Coordinates of C-alpha atoms and ligand atoms in Angstrom, one line a residue:
X166 CA -136.1 10.1 66.6
X167 CA -133.7 8.1 68.8
X168 CA -133.7 4.3 68.8
X169 CA -135.0 3.1 72.1
X170 CA -132.6 0.2 72.9
X171 CA -134.9 -2.5 74.2
X172 CA -133.1 -4.3 77.0
X173 CA -136.1 -6.5 77.6
X174 CA -136.2 -7.9 74.1
X175 CA -132.4 -8.3 73.9
X176 CA -132.2 -10.0 77.3
X177 CA -135.0 -12.4 76.2
X178 CA -132.9 -13.3 73.1
X179 CA -129.9 -14.0 75.3
X180 CA -132.0 -16.1 77.8
X181 CA -133.3 -18.1 74.8
X182 CA -129.7 -18.7 73.6
X183 CA -128.8 -19.9 77.1
X184 CA -131.9 -22.1 77.3
X185 CA -130.7 -23.8 74.1
X186 CA -127.2 -24.3 75.4
X187 CA -128.5 -25.7 78.7
X188 CA -130.7 -28.1 76.9
X189 CA -127.7 -29.1 74.7
X190 CA -125.5 -29.7 77.8
X191 CA -128.3 -31.7 79.4
X192 CA -128.5 -33.9 76.3
X193 CA -124.8 -34.6 76.8
X194 CA -125.3 -35.5 80.5
X195 CA -124.3 -32.1 82.0
X196 CA -126.7 -30.3 84.4
X197 CA -126.3 -26.7 85.2
X198 CA -126.9 -25.5 88.7
X199 CA -126.7 -22.1 90.4
X200 CA -126.5 -21.7 94.2
X201 CA -127.9 -18.4 95.4
X202 CA -127.1 -17.3 99.0
X203 CA -129.2 -14.6 100.6
X204 CA -128.4 -13.3 104.1
X205 CA -131.3 -11.6 105.9
X206 CA -134.6 -10.6 104.2
X207 CA -134.0 -7.1 102.7
X208 CA -137.0 -6.7 100.4
X209 CA -134.9 -5.3 97.4
X210 CA -132.5 -8.3 97.7
X211 CA -135.5 -10.7 97.8
X212 CA -136.9 -9.2 94.6
X213 CA -133.4 -9.6 92.9
X214 CA -133.1 -13.2 94.1
X215 CA -136.6 -13.9 93.0
X216 CA -135.8 -12.6 89.5
X217 CA -132.7 -14.8 89.3
X218 CA -134.7 -17.8 90.4
X219 CA -137.3 -17.1 87.7
X220 CA -134.6 -16.8 85.0
X221 CA -133.1 -20.1 86.1
X222 CA -136.5 -21.8 85.8
X223 CA -136.9 -20.3 82.3
X224 CA -133.5 -21.3 81.0
X225 CA -133.5 -24.8 82.6
X226 CA -130.8 -24.1 85.2
X227 CA -131.4 -25.7 88.5
X228 CA -131.3 -23.2 91.3
X229 CA -130.5 -23.9 95.0
X230 CA -131.6 -21.2 97.4
X231 CA -129.8 -20.7 100.8
X232 CA -131.5 -18.2 103.0
X233 CA -129.4 -17.4 106.0
X234 CA -130.6 -15.3 109.0
X235 CA -129.2 -11.7 109.3
X236 CA -127.4 -12.9 112.4
X237 CA -125.3 -15.5 110.6
X238 CA -121.6 -15.2 111.3
X239 CA -119.0 -14.7 108.7
X240 CA -117.4 -18.1 109.5
X241 CA -120.8 -19.8 109.0
X242 CA -121.2 -18.1 105.6
X243 CA -117.6 -18.9 104.6
X244 CA -118.2 -22.6 105.6
X245 CA -121.3 -22.7 103.3
X246 CA -119.3 -21.1 100.4
X247 CA -116.6 -23.7 101.0
X248 CA -119.1 -26.6 100.9
X249 CA -120.6 -25.3 97.6
X250 CA -117.1 -24.8 96.1
X251 CA -116.5 -28.5 96.8
X252 CA -119.9 -29.7 95.5
X253 CA -119.4 -30.9 92.0
X254 CA -123.1 -30.6 91.2
X255 CA -123.0 -26.8 91.7
X256 CA -121.5 -24.8 88.8
X257 CA -122.2 -21.2 89.9
X258 CA -122.3 -19.5 93.3
X259 CA -123.8 -16.1 93.9
X260 CA -123.9 -14.3 97.2
X261 CA -126.6 -11.5 97.0
X262 CA -125.1 -8.2 98.1
X263 CA -125.2 -6.1 100.2
X264 CA -124.3 -8.3 103.2
X265 CA -124.8 -7.2 106.8
X266 CA -122.2 -4.9 108.2
X267 CA -120.6 -7.6 110.4
X268 CA -119.6 -9.6 107.4
X269 CA -116.7 -8.7 105.0
X270 CA -118.1 -8.7 101.5
X271 CA -114.6 -8.9 99.9
X272 CA -113.7 -11.8 102.1
X273 CA -116.8 -13.7 101.1
X274 CA -116.4 -12.9 97.4
X275 CA -112.8 -14.0 97.4
X276 CA -113.8 -17.3 99.1
X277 CA -115.9 -18.2 96.0
X278 CA -114.0 -20.5 93.7
X279 CA -113.1 -18.4 90.6
X280 CA -114.4 -21.3 88.5
X281 CA -117.9 -20.8 90.0
X282 CA -117.8 -17.0 90.1
X283 CA -121.1 -16.5 88.3
X284 CA -121.2 -12.8 89.3
X285 CA -117.7 -12.1 87.9
X286 CA -116.8 -10.1 91.1
X287 CA -113.8 -12.3 92.2
X288 CA -110.4 -10.6 92.1
X289 CA -109.2 -13.3 89.7
X290 CA -112.1 -12.5 87.3
X291 CA -111.3 -8.8 87.5
X292 CA -107.6 -9.5 86.8
X293 CA -108.5 -11.7 83.8
X294 CA -110.6 -8.8 82.4
X295 CA -107.7 -6.5 82.9
X296 CA -105.1 -8.7 81.1
X297 CA -107.5 -10.2 78.5
X298 CA -107.4 -13.7 79.9
X299 CA -110.5 -15.9 80.0
X300 CA -112.6 -15.2 83.0
X301 CA -116.2 -14.6 84.1
X302 CA -117.4 -11.1 83.2
X303 CA -119.3 -9.0 85.7
X304 CA -122.9 -9.2 84.5
X305 CA -124.0 -5.6 84.3
X306 CA -121.0 -4.4 82.3
X307 CA -121.2 -7.5 80.0
X308 CA -124.8 -6.7 79.5
X309 CA -124.0 -3.1 78.5
X310 CA -121.7 -4.4 75.7
X311 CA -124.3 -6.8 74.5
X312 CA -126.9 -3.9 74.4
X313 CA -124.6 -1.7 72.3
X314 CA -123.5 -4.4 69.9
X315 CA -126.9 -6.1 69.4
X316 CA -128.6 -2.8 68.8
X317 CA -126.4 -2.2 65.8
X318 CA -123.6 0.0 67.1
X319 CA -119.9 -1.0 66.5
X320 CA -117.6 0.1 69.3
X321 CA -114.3 -0.1 67.4
X322 CA -112.6 3.3 67.1
X323 CA -115.4 5.1 68.8
X324 CA -114.9 7.8 71.5
X325 CA -116.4 6.1 74.6
X326 CA -116.9 7.9 77.9
X327 CA -117.9 6.1 81.1
X328 CA -119.2 8.2 84.0
X329 CA -118.6 6.3 87.2
X330 CA -115.7 4.1 88.3
X331 CA -117.2 1.5 90.7
X332 CA -115.7 -2.0 90.7
X333 CA -119.0 -3.5 89.7
X334 CA -120.0 -1.2 86.8
X335 CA -117.9 1.7 85.7
X336 CA -114.4 0.2 85.7
X337 CA -115.2 -3.1 84.2
X338 CA -117.5 -1.4 81.6
X339 CA -114.5 0.8 80.6
X340 CA -112.3 -2.3 80.3
X341 CA -114.8 -4.1 78.1
X342 CA -115.2 -1.0 75.8
X343 CA -111.4 -1.0 75.6
X344 CA -111.4 -4.7 74.7
X345 CA -113.8 -3.9 71.9
X346 CA -111.3 -1.3 70.6
X347 CA -113.1 1.8 71.8
X348 CA -111.1 4.9 72.8
X349 CA -112.1 5.1 76.5
X350 CA -112.3 7.9 79.0
X351 CA -113.4 7.3 82.6
X352 CA -115.0 10.1 84.6
X353 CA -115.8 10.3 88.3
X354 CA -116.8 12.8 91.0
X355 CA -113.4 14.6 90.8
X356 CA -113.5 15.0 87.0
X357 CA -113.2 18.7 86.0
X358 CA -115.6 20.0 83.3
X359 CA -117.6 16.7 83.1
X360 CA -119.8 18.3 80.4
X361 CA -116.9 18.9 78.1
X362 CA -115.7 15.3 78.4
X363 CA -119.1 13.6 78.0
X364 CA -119.9 15.8 75.0
X365 CA -117.0 14.1 73.1
X366 CA -118.6 10.7 73.5
X367 CA -119.9 8.7 70.6
X368 CA -120.9 6.1 73.2
X369 CA -121.8 7.5 76.7
X370 CA -122.2 5.0 79.6
X371 CA -123.6 6.6 82.7
X372 CA -123.3 4.8 86.1
X373 CA -123.2 7.5 88.8
X374 CA -126.2 6.8 91.0
X375 CA -127.6 10.3 90.7
X376 CA -131.1 10.7 89.3
X377 CA -131.2 12.6 85.9
X378 CA -127.7 14.0 86.4
X379 CA -127.1 13.9 82.6
X380 CA -129.3 16.1 80.5
X381 CA -129.0 17.1 76.8
X382 CA -126.3 19.7 77.7
X383 CA -123.9 16.8 78.5
X384 CA -124.5 14.8 75.3
X385 CA -123.3 15.1 71.7
X386 CA -125.9 15.0 69.0
X387 CA -126.2 11.5 67.5
X388 CA -124.5 9.8 70.5
X389 CA -125.5 6.3 71.8
X390 CA -126.4 6.6 75.5
X391 CA -126.5 3.7 78.0
X392 CA -128.1 4.6 81.3
X393 CA -127.2 2.2 84.1
X394 CA -128.7 4.2 87.0
X395 CA -131.9 3.1 88.6
X396 CA -133.9 5.2 91.1
X397 CA -137.4 5.7 92.3
X398 CA -138.6 9.3 92.1
X399 CA -141.0 11.2 94.4
X400 CA -144.0 9.8 92.4
X401 CA -142.6 6.2 93.0
X402 CA -141.7 5.9 89.3
X403 CA -138.4 4.5 88.1
X404 CA -135.9 6.8 86.5
X405 CA -132.2 6.6 85.5
X406 CA -129.0 8.7 85.8
X407 CA -129.9 10.3 82.5
X408 CA -132.8 12.7 81.9
X409 CA -134.5 10.6 79.2
X410 CA -136.9 13.3 78.0
X411 CA -134.2 15.9 77.6
X412 CA -131.6 13.6 76.0
X413 CA -133.6 11.3 73.7
X414 CA -134.5 14.0 71.1
X415 CA -130.8 14.6 70.2
X416 CA -129.2 11.1 70.4
X417 CA -129.2 8.2 67.9
X418 CA -130.0 5.5 70.5
X419 CA -130.7 5.4 74.2
X420 CA -131.7 2.8 76.9
X421 CA -134.8 3.5 78.8
X422 CA -135.2 3.0 82.6
X423 CA -136.8 0.6 83.3
X424 CA -136.3 -1.8 80.4
X425 CA -132.8 -1.0 79.4
X426 CA -129.7 -2.2 81.3
X427 CA -131.7 -3.7 84.2
X428 CA -133.0 -6.9 82.5
X429 CA -129.6 -7.6 81.0
X430 CA -127.8 -8.3 84.3
X431 CA -129.9 -11.4 85.0
X432 CA -129.5 -12.7 81.4
X433 CA -125.7 -12.4 81.6
X434 CA -125.8 -14.2 84.9
X435 CA -127.5 -17.1 83.2
X436 CA -124.9 -17.0 80.5
X437 CA -122.1 -17.2 83.0
X438 CA -123.7 -20.2 84.7
X439 CA -124.0 -22.1 81.5
X440 CA -120.4 -21.3 80.6
X441 CA -119.2 -22.4 84.1
X442 CA -121.0 -25.7 83.6
X443 CA -119.5 -26.2 80.2
X444 CA -116.0 -25.3 81.3
X445 CA -116.3 -27.5 84.4
X446 CA -117.4 -30.5 82.3
X447 CA -114.6 -30.0 79.8
X448 CA -112.1 -29.9 82.6
X449 CA -113.3 -33.1 84.2
X450 CA -113.5 -34.8 80.8
X451 CA -117.3 -35.1 80.8
X452 CA -117.5 -33.2 77.5
Ligands
NDP115 P1 -121.3 3.7 93.0 O1 -122.0 4.6 94.0 O2 -120.5 2.6 93.5 O3 -120.4 4.5 92.0 C1 -120.8 5.8 91.5 C2 -119.7 6.4 90.7 O4 -120.2 7.6 90.1 C3 -118.5 6.7 91.5 O5 -117.3 6.3 90.7 C4 -118.5 8.2 91.7 O6 -117.2 8.8 91.7 C5 -119.3 8.7 90.4 N1 -120.0 9.9 90.6 C6 -120.9 10.2 91.6 N2 -121.3 11.5 91.4 C7 -120.7 12.0 90.3 C8 -120.8 13.2 89.6 N3 -121.6 14.2 90.1 N4 -120.1 13.3 88.5 C9 -119.3 12.3 88.1 N5 -119.2 11.1 88.7 C10 -119.9 11.0 89.8 O7 -122.5 3.2 92.1 P2 -122.6 1.9 91.1 O8 -121.6 1.9 90.1 O9 -122.7 0.7 92.0 O10 -124.1 2.1 90.5 C11 -124.4 3.3 89.7 C12 -125.8 3.3 89.4 O11 -126.2 2.1 88.6 C13 -126.8 3.2 90.6 O12 -127.9 4.0 90.3 C14 -127.1 1.8 90.7 O13 -128.4 1.6 91.3 C15 -127.2 1.4 89.3 N6 -126.9 -0.1 89.0 C16 -127.8 -0.7 88.2 C17 -127.6 -2.0 87.9 C18 -128.5 -2.7 86.9 O14 -128.5 -3.9 86.8 N7 -129.2 -1.9 86.1 C19 -126.5 -2.8 88.5 C20 -125.6 -2.0 89.3 C21 -125.8 -0.7 89.6 P3 -116.1 8.6 92.8 O15 -115.5 7.3 92.5 O16 -115.2 9.7 92.6 O17 -116.9 8.6 94.1

């Protein structure tokens, strides 16, 4: 019987660790603050922003919400980012994606100070991940590594296959697995014989955005499977990129959807904010 990797429980442990760190920083005179910018009122974005706000409340991080109308110009948004970059009371800045089509997401992300890059999407953070320098890690891939390690699997020397190569999940997840000394293969839509490649994996990370693409025929017996995908099926129930019922009988551990990778993203965001505050305070001699 496969271990069901409990992302809810693991993310709770991480949030409790952050809560302790935030309290410790507070005792030493350092407050932690995350500024969250939302443009427009897309319902899914509002849910994500609400979850982040709740996690801030739980961990003791002060959150500042900026709700801008859909019609806001790129210049106005960039001006707000600039103001928050220069506000020493703000440690982390997050711009909820997606942005309306008339605003360049990359221009906005690159405008965020790398020292306040709570989402870990800035090109400097991506470069640091590549070269092994210190930098903020993108939250979902960082959460994937925590799920694997904290559920008792060591990555070193393992055959790791990542399906998907997006900048926010697949690529950074592969870099992090490499950093943990896994032997890493990245697959994508042009990969030939996907099944043969994924079947080699001791650790299989799936982030393709295709409901239930991966069934038992893609998976090696005893593998650890991390399902990043999140979809609503025709019965309005959530499911992942992995067919859980088909795969779970043959693997050693697997994340469910919901309750796997999903809750980890917000927990890792809280961790990045606390780290940004600590590093900022060290830099300015407050700690
Ligand atoms: P993208 O659409 O940006 O990337 C999907 C990747 O999958 C691409 O690299 C694509 O290849 C590859 N791909 C698509 N179809 C196939 C296929 N048939 N075989 C092999 N590879 C394929 O998605 P994201 O990385 O942003 O997200 C992936 C999933 O994870 C989505 O369901 C998303 O909702 C979910 N997600 C969940 C998060 C969470 O917190 N739980 C956070 C972020 C995302 P190519 O590059 O060649 O096009």
